[in-house]
Short mmCIF file of C-alpha atoms in Angstrom, two decimals:
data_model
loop_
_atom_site.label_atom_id
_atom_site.label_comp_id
_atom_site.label_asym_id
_atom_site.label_seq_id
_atom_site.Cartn_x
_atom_site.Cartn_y
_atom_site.Cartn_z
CA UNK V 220 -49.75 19.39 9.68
CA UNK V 221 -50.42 20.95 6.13
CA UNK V 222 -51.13 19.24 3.08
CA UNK V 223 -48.06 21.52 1.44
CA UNK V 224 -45.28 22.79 3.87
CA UNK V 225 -43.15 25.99 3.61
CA UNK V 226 -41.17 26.68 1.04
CA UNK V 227 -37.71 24.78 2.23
CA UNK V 228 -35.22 26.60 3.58
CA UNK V 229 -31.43 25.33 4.94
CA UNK V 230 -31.39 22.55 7.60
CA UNK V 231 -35.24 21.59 5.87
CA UNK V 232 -35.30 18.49 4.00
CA UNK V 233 -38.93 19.60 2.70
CA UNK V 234 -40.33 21.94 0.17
CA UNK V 235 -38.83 23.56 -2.90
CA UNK V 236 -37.37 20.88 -4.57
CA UNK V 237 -35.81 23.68 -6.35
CA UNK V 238 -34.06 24.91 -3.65
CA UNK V 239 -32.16 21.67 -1.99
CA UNK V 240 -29.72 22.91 0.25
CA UNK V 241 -26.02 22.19 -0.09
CA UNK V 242 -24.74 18.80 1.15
CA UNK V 243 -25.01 18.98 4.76
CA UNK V 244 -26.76 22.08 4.92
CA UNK V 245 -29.38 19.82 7.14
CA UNK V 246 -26.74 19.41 9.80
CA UNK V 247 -25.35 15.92 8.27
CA UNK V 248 -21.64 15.83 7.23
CA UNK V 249 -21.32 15.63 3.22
CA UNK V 250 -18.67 12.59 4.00
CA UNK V 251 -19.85 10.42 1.19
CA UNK V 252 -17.42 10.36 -1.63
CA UNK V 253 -18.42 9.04 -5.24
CA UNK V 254 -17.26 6.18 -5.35
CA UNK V 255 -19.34 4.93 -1.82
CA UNK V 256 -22.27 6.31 -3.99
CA UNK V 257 -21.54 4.02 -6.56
CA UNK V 258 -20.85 0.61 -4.94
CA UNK V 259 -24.06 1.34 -2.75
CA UNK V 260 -26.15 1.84 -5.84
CA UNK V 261 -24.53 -0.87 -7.10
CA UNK V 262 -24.63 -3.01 -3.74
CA UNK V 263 -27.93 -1.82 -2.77
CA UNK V 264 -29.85 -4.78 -5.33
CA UNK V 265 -27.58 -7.50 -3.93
CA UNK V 266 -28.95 -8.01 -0.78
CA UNK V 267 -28.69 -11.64 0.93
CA UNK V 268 -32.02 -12.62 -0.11
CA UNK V 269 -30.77 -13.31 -3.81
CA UNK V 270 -27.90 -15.72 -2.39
CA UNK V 271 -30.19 -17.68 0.19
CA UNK V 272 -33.87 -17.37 -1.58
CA UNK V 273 -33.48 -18.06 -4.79
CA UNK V 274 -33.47 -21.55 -4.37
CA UNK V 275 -37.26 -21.96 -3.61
CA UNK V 276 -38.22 -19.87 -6.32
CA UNK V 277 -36.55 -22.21 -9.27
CA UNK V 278 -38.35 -25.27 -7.51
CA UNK V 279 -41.53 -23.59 -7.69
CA UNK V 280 -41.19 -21.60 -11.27
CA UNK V 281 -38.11 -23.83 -12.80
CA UNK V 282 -36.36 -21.81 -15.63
CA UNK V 283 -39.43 -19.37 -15.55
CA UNK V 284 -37.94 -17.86 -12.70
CA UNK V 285 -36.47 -16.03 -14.69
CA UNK V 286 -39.59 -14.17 -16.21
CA UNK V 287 -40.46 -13.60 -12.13
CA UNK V 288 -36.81 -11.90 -11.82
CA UNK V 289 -37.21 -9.84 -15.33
CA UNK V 290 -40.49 -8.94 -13.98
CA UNK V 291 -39.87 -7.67 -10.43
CA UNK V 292 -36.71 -5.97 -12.35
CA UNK V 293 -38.67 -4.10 -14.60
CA UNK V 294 -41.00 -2.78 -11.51
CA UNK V 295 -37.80 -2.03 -9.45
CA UNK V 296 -36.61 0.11 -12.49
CA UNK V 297 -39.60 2.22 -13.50
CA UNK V 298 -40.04 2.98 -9.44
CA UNK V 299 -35.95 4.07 -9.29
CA UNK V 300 -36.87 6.37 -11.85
CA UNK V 301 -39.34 8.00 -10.24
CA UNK V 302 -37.73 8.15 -7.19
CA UNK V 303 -34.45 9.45 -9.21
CA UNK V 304 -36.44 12.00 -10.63
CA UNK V 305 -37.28 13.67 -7.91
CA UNK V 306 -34.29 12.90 -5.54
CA UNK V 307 -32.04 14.71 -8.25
CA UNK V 308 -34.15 18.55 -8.02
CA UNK V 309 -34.10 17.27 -4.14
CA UNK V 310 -31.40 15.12 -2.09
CA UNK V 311 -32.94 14.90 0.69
CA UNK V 312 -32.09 12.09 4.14
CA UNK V 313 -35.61 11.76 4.39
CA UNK V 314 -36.08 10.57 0.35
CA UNK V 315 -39.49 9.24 -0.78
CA UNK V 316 -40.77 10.40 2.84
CA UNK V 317 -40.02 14.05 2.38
CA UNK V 318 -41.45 13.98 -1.02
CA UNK V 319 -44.38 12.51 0.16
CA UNK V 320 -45.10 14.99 2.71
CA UNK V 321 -44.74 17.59 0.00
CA UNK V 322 -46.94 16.04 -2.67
CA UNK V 323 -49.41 14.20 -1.05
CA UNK V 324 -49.98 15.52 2.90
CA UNK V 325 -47.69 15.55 5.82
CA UNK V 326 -49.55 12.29 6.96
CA UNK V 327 -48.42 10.40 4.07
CA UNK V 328 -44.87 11.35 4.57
CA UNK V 329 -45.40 10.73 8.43
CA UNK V 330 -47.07 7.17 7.71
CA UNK V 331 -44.52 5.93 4.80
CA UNK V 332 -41.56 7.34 6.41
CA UNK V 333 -41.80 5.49 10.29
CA UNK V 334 -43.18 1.94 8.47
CA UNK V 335 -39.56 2.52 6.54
CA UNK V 336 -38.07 2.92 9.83
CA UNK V 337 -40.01 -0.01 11.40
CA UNK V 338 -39.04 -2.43 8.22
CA UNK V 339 -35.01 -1.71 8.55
CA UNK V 340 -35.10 -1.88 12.42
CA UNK V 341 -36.78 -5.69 11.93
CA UNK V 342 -34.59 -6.16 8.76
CA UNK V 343 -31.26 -5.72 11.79
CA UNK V 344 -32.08 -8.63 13.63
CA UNK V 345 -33.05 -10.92 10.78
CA UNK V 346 -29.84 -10.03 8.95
CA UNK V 347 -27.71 -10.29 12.64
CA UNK V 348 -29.67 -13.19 13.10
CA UNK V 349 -28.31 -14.73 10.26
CA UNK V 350 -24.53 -13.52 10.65
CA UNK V 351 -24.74 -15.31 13.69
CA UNK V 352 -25.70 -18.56 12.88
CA UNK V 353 -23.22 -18.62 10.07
CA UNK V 354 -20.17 -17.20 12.11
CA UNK V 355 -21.42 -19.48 15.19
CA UNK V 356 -20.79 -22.55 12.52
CA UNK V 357 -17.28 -21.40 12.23
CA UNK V 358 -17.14 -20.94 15.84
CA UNK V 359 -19.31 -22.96 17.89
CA UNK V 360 -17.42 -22.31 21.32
CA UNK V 361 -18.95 -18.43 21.02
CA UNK V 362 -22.81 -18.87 21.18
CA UNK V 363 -24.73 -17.85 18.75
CA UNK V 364 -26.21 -14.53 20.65
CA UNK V 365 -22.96 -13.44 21.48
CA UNK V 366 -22.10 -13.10 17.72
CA UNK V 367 -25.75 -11.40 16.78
CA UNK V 368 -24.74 -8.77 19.68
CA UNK V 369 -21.22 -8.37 18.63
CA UNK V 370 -21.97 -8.02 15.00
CA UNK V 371 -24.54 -5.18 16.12
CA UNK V 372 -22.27 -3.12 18.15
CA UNK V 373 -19.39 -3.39 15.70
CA UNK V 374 -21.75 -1.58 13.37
CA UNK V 375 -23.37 0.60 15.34
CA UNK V 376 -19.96 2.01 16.24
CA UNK V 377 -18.65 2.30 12.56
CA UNK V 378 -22.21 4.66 12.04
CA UNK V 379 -21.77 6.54 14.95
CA UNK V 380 -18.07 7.26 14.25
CA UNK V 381 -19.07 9.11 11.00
CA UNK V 382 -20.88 8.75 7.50
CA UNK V 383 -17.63 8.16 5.65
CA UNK V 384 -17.20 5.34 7.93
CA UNK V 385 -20.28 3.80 6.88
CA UNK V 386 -19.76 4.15 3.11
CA UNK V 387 -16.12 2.72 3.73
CA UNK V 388 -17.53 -0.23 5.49
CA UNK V 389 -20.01 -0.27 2.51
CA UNK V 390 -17.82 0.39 -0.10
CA UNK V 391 -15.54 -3.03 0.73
CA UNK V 392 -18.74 -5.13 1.81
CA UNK V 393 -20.65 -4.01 -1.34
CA UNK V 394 -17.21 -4.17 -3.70
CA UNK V 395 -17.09 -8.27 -2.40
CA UNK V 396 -20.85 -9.05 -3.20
CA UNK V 397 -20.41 -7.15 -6.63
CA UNK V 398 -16.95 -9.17 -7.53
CA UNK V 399 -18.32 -12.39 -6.04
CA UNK V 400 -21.30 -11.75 -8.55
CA UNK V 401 -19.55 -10.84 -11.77
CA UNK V 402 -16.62 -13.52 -11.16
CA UNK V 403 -20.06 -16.30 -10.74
CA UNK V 404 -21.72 -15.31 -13.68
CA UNK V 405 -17.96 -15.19 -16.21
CA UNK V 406 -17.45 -18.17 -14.75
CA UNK V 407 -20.51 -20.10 -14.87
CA UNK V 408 -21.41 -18.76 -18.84
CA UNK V 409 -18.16 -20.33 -19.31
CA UNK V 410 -18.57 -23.52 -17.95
CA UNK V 411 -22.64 -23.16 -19.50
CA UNK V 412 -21.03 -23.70 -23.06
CA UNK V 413 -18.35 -25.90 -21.89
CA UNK V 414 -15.53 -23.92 -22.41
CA UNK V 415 -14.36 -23.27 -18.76
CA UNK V 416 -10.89 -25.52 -18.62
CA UNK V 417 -11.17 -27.65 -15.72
CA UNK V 418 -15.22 -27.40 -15.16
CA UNK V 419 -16.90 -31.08 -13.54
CA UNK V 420 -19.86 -29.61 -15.48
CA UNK V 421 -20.40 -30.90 -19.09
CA UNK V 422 -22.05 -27.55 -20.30
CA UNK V 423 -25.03 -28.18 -22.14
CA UNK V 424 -26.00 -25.12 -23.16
CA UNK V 425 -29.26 -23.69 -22.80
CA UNK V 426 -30.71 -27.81 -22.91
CA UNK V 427 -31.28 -27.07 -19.22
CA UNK V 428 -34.08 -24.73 -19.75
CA UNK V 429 -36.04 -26.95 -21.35
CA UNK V 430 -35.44 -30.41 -20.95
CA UNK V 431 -36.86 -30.84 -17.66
CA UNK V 432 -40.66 -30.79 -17.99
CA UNK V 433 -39.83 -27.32 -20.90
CA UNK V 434 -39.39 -23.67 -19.76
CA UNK V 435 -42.40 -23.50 -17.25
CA UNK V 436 -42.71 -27.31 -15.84
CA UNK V 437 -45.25 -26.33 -13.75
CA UNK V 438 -47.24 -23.59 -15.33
CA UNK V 439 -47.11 -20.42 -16.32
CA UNK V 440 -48.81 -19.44 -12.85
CA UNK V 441 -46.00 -20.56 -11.69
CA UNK V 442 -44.12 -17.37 -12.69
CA UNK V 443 -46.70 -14.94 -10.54
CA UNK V 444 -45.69 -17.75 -7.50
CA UNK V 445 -42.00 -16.53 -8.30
CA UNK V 446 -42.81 -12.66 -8.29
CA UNK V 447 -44.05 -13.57 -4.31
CA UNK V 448 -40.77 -15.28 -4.03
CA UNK V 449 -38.22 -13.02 -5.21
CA UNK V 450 -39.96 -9.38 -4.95
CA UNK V 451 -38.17 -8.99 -1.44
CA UNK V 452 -35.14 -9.53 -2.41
CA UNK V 453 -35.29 -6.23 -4.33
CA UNK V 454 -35.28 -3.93 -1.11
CA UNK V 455 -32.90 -1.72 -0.75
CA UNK V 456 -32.16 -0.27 -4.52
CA UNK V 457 -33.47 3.26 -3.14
CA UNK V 458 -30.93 3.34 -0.18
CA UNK V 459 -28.86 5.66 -2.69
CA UNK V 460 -31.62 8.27 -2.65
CA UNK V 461 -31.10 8.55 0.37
CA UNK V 462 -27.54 8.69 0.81
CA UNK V 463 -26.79 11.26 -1.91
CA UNK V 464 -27.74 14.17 0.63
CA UNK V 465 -24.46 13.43 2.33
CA UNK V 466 -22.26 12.81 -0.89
CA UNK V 467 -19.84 15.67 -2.56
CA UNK V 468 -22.26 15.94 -5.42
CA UNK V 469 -25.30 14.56 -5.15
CA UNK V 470 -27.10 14.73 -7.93
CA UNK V 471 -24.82 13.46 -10.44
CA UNK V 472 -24.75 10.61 -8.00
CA UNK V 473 -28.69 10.15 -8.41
CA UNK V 474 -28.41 10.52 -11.90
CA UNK V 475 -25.56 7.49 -12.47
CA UNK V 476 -27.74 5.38 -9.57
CA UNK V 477 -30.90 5.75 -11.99
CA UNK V 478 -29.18 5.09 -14.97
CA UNK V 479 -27.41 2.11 -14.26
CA UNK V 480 -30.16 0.37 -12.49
CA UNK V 481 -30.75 -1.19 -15.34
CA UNK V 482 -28.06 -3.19 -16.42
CA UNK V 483 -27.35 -3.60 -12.13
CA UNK V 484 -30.59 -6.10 -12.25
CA UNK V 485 -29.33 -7.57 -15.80
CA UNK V 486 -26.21 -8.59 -14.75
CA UNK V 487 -26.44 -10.00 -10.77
CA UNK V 488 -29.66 -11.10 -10.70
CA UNK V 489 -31.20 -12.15 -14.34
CA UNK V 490 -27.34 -13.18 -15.17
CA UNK V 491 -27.02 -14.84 -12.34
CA UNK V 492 -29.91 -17.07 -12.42
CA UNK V 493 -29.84 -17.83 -15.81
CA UNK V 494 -26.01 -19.51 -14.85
CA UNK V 495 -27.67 -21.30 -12.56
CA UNK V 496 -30.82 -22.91 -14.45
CA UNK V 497 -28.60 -23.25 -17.64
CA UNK V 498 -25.76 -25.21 -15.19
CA UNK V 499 -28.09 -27.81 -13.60
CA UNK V 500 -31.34 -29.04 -13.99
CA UNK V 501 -34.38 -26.42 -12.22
CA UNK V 502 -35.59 -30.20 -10.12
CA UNK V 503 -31.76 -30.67 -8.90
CA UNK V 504 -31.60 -32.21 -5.75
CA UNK V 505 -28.39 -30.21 -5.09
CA UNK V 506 -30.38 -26.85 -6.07
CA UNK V 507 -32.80 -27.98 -2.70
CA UNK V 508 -30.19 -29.09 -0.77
CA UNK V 509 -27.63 -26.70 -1.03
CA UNK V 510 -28.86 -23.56 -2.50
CA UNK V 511 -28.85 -22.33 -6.03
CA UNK V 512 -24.87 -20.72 -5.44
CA UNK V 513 -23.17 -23.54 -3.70
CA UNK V 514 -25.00 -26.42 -6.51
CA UNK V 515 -23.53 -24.06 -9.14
CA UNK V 516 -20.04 -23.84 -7.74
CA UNK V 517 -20.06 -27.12 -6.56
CA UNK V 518 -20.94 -28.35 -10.22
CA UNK V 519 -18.45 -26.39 -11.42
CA UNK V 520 -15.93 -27.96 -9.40
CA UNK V 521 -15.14 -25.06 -7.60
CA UNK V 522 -13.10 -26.25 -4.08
CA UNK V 523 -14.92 -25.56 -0.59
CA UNK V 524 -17.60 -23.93 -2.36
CA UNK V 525 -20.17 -24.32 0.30
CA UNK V 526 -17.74 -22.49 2.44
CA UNK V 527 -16.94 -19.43 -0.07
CA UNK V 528 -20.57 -19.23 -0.28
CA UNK V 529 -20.87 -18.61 3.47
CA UNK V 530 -18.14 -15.97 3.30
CA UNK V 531 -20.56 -13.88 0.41
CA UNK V 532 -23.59 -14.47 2.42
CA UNK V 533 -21.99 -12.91 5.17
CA UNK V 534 -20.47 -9.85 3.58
CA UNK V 535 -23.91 -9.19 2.34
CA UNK V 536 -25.70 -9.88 5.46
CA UNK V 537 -23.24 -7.48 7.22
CA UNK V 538 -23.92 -5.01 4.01
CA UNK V 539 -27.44 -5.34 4.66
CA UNK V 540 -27.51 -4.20 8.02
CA UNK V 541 -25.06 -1.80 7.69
CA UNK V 542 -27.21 -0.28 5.76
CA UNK V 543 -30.36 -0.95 7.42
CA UNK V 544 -28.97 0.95 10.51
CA UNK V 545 -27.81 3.74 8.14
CA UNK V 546 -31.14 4.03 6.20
CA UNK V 547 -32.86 3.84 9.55
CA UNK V 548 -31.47 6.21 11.62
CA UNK V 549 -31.17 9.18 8.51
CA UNK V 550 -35.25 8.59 8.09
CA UNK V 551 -35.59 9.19 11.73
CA UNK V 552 -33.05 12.21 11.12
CA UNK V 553 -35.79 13.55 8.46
CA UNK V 554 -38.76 13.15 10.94
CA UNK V 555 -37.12 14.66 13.88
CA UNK V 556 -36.76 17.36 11.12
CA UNK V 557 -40.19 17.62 9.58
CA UNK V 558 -41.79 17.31 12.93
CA UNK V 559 -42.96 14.10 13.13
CA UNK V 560 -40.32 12.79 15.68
CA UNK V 561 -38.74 14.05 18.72
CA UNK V 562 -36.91 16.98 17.67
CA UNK V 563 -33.60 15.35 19.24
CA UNK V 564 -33.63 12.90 16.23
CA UNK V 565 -32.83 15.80 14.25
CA UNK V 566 -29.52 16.48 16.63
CA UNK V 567 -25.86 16.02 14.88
CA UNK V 568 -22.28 15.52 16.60
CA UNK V 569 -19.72 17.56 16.22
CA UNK V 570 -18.74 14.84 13.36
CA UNK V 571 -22.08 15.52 11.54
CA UNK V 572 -23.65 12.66 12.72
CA UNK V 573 -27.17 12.04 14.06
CA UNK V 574 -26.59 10.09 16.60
CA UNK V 575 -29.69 10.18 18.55
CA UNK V 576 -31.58 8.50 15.82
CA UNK V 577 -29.17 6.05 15.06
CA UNK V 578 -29.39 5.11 19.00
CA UNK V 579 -33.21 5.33 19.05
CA UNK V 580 -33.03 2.65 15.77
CA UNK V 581 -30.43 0.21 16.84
CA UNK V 582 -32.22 -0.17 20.43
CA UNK V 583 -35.24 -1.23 18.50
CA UNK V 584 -32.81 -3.41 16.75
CA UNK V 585 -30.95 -4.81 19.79
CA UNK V 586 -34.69 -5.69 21.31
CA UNK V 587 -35.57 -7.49 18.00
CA UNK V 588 -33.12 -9.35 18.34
CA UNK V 589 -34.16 -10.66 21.87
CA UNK V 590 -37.67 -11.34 20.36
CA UNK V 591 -36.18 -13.51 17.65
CA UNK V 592 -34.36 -15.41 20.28
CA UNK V 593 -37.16 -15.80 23.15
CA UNK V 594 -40.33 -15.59 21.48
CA UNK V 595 -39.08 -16.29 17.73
CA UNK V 596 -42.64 -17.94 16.53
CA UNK V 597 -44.67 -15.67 18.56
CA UNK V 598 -43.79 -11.53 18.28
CA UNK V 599 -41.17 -11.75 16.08
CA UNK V 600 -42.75 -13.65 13.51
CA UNK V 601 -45.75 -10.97 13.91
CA UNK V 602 -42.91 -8.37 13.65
CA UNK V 603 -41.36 -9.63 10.31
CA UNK V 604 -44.75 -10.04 8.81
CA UNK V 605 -46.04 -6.75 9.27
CA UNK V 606 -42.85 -5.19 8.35
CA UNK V 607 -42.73 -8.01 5.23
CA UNK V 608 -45.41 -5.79 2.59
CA UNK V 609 -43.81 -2.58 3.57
CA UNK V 610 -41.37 -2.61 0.53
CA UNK V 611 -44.46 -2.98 -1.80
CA UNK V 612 -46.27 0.26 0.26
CA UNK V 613 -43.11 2.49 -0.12
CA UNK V 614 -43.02 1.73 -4.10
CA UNK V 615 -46.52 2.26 -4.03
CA UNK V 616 -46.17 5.81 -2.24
CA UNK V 617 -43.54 6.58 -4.61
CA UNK V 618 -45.57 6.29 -7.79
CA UNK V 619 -48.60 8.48 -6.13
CA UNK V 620 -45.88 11.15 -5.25
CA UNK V 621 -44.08 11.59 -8.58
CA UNK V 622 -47.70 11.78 -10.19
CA UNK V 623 -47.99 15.21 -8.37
CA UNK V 624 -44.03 16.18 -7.75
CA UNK V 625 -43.98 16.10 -11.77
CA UNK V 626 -45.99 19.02 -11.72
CA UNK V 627 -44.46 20.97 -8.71
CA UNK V 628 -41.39 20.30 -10.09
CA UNK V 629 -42.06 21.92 -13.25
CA UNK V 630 -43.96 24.88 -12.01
CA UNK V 631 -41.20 25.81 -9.56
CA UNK V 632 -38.13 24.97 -11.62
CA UNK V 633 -38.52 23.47 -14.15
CA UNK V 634 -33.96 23.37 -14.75
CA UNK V 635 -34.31 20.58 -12.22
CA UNK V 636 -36.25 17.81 -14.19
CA UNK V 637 -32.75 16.38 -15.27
CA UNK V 638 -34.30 12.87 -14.69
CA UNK V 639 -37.17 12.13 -16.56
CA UNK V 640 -40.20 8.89 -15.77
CA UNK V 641 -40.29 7.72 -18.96
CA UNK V 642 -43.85 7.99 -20.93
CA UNK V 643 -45.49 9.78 -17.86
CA UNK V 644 -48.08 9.73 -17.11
CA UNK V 645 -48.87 6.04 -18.50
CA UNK V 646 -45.93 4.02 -17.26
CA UNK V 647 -46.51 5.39 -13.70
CA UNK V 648 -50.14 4.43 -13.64
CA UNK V 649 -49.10 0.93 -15.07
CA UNK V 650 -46.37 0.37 -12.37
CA UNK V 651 -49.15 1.17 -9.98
CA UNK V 652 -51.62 -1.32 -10.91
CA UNK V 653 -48.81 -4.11 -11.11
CA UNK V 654 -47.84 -2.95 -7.84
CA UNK V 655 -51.81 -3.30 -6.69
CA UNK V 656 -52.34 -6.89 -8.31
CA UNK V 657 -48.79 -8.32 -6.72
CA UNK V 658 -50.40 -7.36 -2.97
CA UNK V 659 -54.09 -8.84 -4.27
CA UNK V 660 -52.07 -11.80 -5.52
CA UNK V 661 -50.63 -12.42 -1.96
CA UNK V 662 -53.94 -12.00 -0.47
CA UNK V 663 -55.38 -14.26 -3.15
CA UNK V 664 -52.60 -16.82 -2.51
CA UNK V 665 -53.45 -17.16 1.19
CA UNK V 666 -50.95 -18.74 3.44
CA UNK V 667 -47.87 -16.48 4.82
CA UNK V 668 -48.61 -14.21 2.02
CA UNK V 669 -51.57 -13.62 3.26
CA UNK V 670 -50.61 -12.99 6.55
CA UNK V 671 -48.20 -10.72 5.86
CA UNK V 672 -50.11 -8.45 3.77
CA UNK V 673 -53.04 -8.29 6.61
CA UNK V 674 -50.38 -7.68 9.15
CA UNK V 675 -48.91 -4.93 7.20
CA UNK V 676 -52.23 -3.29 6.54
CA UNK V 677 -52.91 -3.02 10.20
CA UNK V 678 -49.65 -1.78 11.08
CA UNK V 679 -49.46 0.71 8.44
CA UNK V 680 -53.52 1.60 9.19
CA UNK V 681 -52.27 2.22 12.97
CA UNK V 682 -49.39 4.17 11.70
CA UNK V 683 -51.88 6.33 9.47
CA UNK V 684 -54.17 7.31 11.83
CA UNK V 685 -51.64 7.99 13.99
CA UNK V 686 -50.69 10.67 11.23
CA UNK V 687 -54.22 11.75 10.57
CA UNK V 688 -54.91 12.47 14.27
CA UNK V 689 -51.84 14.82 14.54
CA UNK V 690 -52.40 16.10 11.37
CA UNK V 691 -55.52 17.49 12.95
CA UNK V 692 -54.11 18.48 16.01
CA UNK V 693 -51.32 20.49 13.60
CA UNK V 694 -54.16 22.03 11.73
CA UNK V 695 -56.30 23.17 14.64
CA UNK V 696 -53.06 24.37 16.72
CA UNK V 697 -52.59 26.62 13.22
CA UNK V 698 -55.95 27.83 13.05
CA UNK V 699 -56.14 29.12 16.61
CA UNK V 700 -52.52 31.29 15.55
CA UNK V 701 -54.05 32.22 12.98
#
């Protein structure tokens, strides 16, 4: 394995990232039309998480949440546009991964890219985990395992039918969340100022963000207790990168992804929240009891809202794995490509499909599942926590990369910089070291942060010298040819 690999030519997803090669010149089917590109960039920051988590992070910040949310927001941003910089000179299946490989080594592209794989395999059973309990409450006669395995196959034949299928299954999942969103936040600004006809809910304003104990009740610590909270509930925003290699033109479609990420995080989650804190009190019991959404609605007066609730936490749980199989299998596409994966991975159908790797990833998926079922407090808790830091690593990875892809970029064609880090060097370096003290924080903090940070490490330091070794072995093979 060399530190920089050959020039890229078609059907390589490494290299010149002045030379990309047309969409589906790697094999993959450009399927992906522009408007899936959109509603998954758009889609891509509402995962479940914001629906079912946000609830413990107003009891422990109160309306300071808020801050966490803007903060986490502002990190997710300056890391999209990085990554957009260098996904539009190269859209590429294998994203951050490839990029890595180029900049920084082969083993750094070989370590970030299978602990991405390992984090969306886990992240399919959580999320079919979780469509299962909520369709088993619907249907109770059809036991709960049945549903997790019948919500897996359904999507692991949409992906192996053909991209297009996948963003069309996107496009409709991701198109719900995003109206569900917008329609809760008109809605609830309305009621907010009391001038929603109808609304149970007074409106008082903005006396709800400070009249309970003021803006930070308990502290403004609290607010760094939030960032733990809500951070993971950011995953997924670089799915797009990813994507664009099999869209009509991608990158225009990296370039409106990057540029709207922005107002994306505004709107569904800082405009979300703020409905909720400014709608009820942050130490509501119905906040605790029934989640941040349904207290809202519910306030509101909005009928069955528990229910309706259920119905969007669904859609985006099935989002989430859609895409989770999707993001999984093209990253093992990339690494059967590069190399550092069985070369079958790199295989398409005659519909442009890899469908070896999207096998290879939902098996791993369809035995997570089992573990969270038979030994849910024993491997698969071990499994989610050392998948759990992985979203901080791949930001991390990302900054480290654009610091030297900046360069390459510019010395090999320079025409392709159409997406520019803003104040680079300085804002990279800056997103780094807030990306270092969140991970010190959660070591700091102790607990299940803890845990999960350690468990990470040694996954990701088994993964690395897994790299290193065949790095070597790559090196020494190339020294006796040579």
């Amino acid at each position: 394995m060399s530190a920089t690999p050959p020039t890229m030519t078609k059907g390589s997803t490494t290299g010149d990232p002045g030379h990309a090669p047309e969409a589906g010149g790697d094999g993959l089917k450009a399927g992906l039309k522009n408007r899936h590109l959109s509603m998954i960039a758009i889609g891509g920051v509402i995962g479940a998480g914001l629906f079912v988590g946000s609830s413990s992070g107003i009891a422990a910040a109160g309306p300071g949440i808020l801050i966490s949310y803007a903060l986490v927001g502002a990190l997710v941003v300056f890391v999209m546009r990085m990554l957009g910089e260098m996904a539009a000179a190269n859209p590429t299946s294998g994203s951050f991964s490839a990029y890595a490989d180029r900049a920084l080594g082969r083993w750094a592209g070989f370590t970030i890219g299978w602990l991405y794989w390992f984090f969306w395999v886990v992240v399919q059973a959580v999320e079919a985990t979780a469509g299962a309990k909520i369709l088993n409450g619907w249907i109770p006669d059809v036991p709960q395992w049945t549903w997790a395995l019948l919500v897996m196959i359904v999507l692991t034949a949409t992906n192996l039918a053909s991209v297009s299928s996948y963003g069309e299954f996107e496009f409709w999942f991701a198109g719900i969340k995003v109206v569900a969103i917008a329609a809760f936040v008109v809605l609830g600004l309305l009621a907010v100022f009391g001038v929603l006809p109808g609304s149970d809910n007074p409106g008082s304003g903005l006396d709800n963000l400070t009249a309970h104990g003021g803006f930070l009740p308990n502290g403004a610590g609290a607010i760094l207790t939030g960032v733990l909270m809500v951070v993971f509930s950011f995953m997924g925003s670089e799915i797009v990168t990813l994507a664009a290699g099999e869209s009509e033109d991608p990158q225009r479609a990296v370039r409106q992804a990057t540029n709207s990420v922005i107002w994306r995080i505004a709107v569904f989650y800082l405009g979300s929240i703020f409905v909720v804190v400014s709608l009820l009190p942050w130490d509501s019991k119905e906040i605790a009891e029934k989640g941040s959404y349904v207290a809202a609605l519910d306030s509101i007066g909005i009928p069955h809202a528990g229910q309706v609730m259920n119905v969007i936490v669904l859609t985006a749980v099935l989002s989430c794995l859609n895409s989770g199989l999707y993001t999984a299998s093209r990253m093992a596409f990339s690494l059967g490509q590069r190399g550092d994966a069985p070369k079958s991975f790199a295989t398409v159908n005659k519909r442009g499909v890899p469908q070896v790797a999207i096998l290879a990833s939902v098996v791993f998926g369809f035995v997570s599942v089992l573990f969270n079922y038979v030994w849910p407090d024993t491997v698969f808790k071990f499994l989610l926590n050392s998948s759990g830091a992985v979203a901080l690593f791949v930001w991390l990875v990302i900054c480290f990369t654009q610091l030297k892809m900046r360069g390459i970029i510019l010395r090999e064609m320079p025409e392709k910089l159409t997406v520019k880090m803003w104040l680079f060097p300085y804002l990279t370096w800056a997103t780094i070291g807030m990306i270092t003290f969140v991970l010190g924080y959660m070591l700091y903090t102790g607990g299940d942060n803890r845990e999960t940070v350690l468990a990470s490490v040694l996954v990701g330091a088994v993964v690395l010298v897994i790299g290193l070794v065949l790095d070597r072995k790559h090196r020494a093979t190339a020294g006796l040819k040579g």
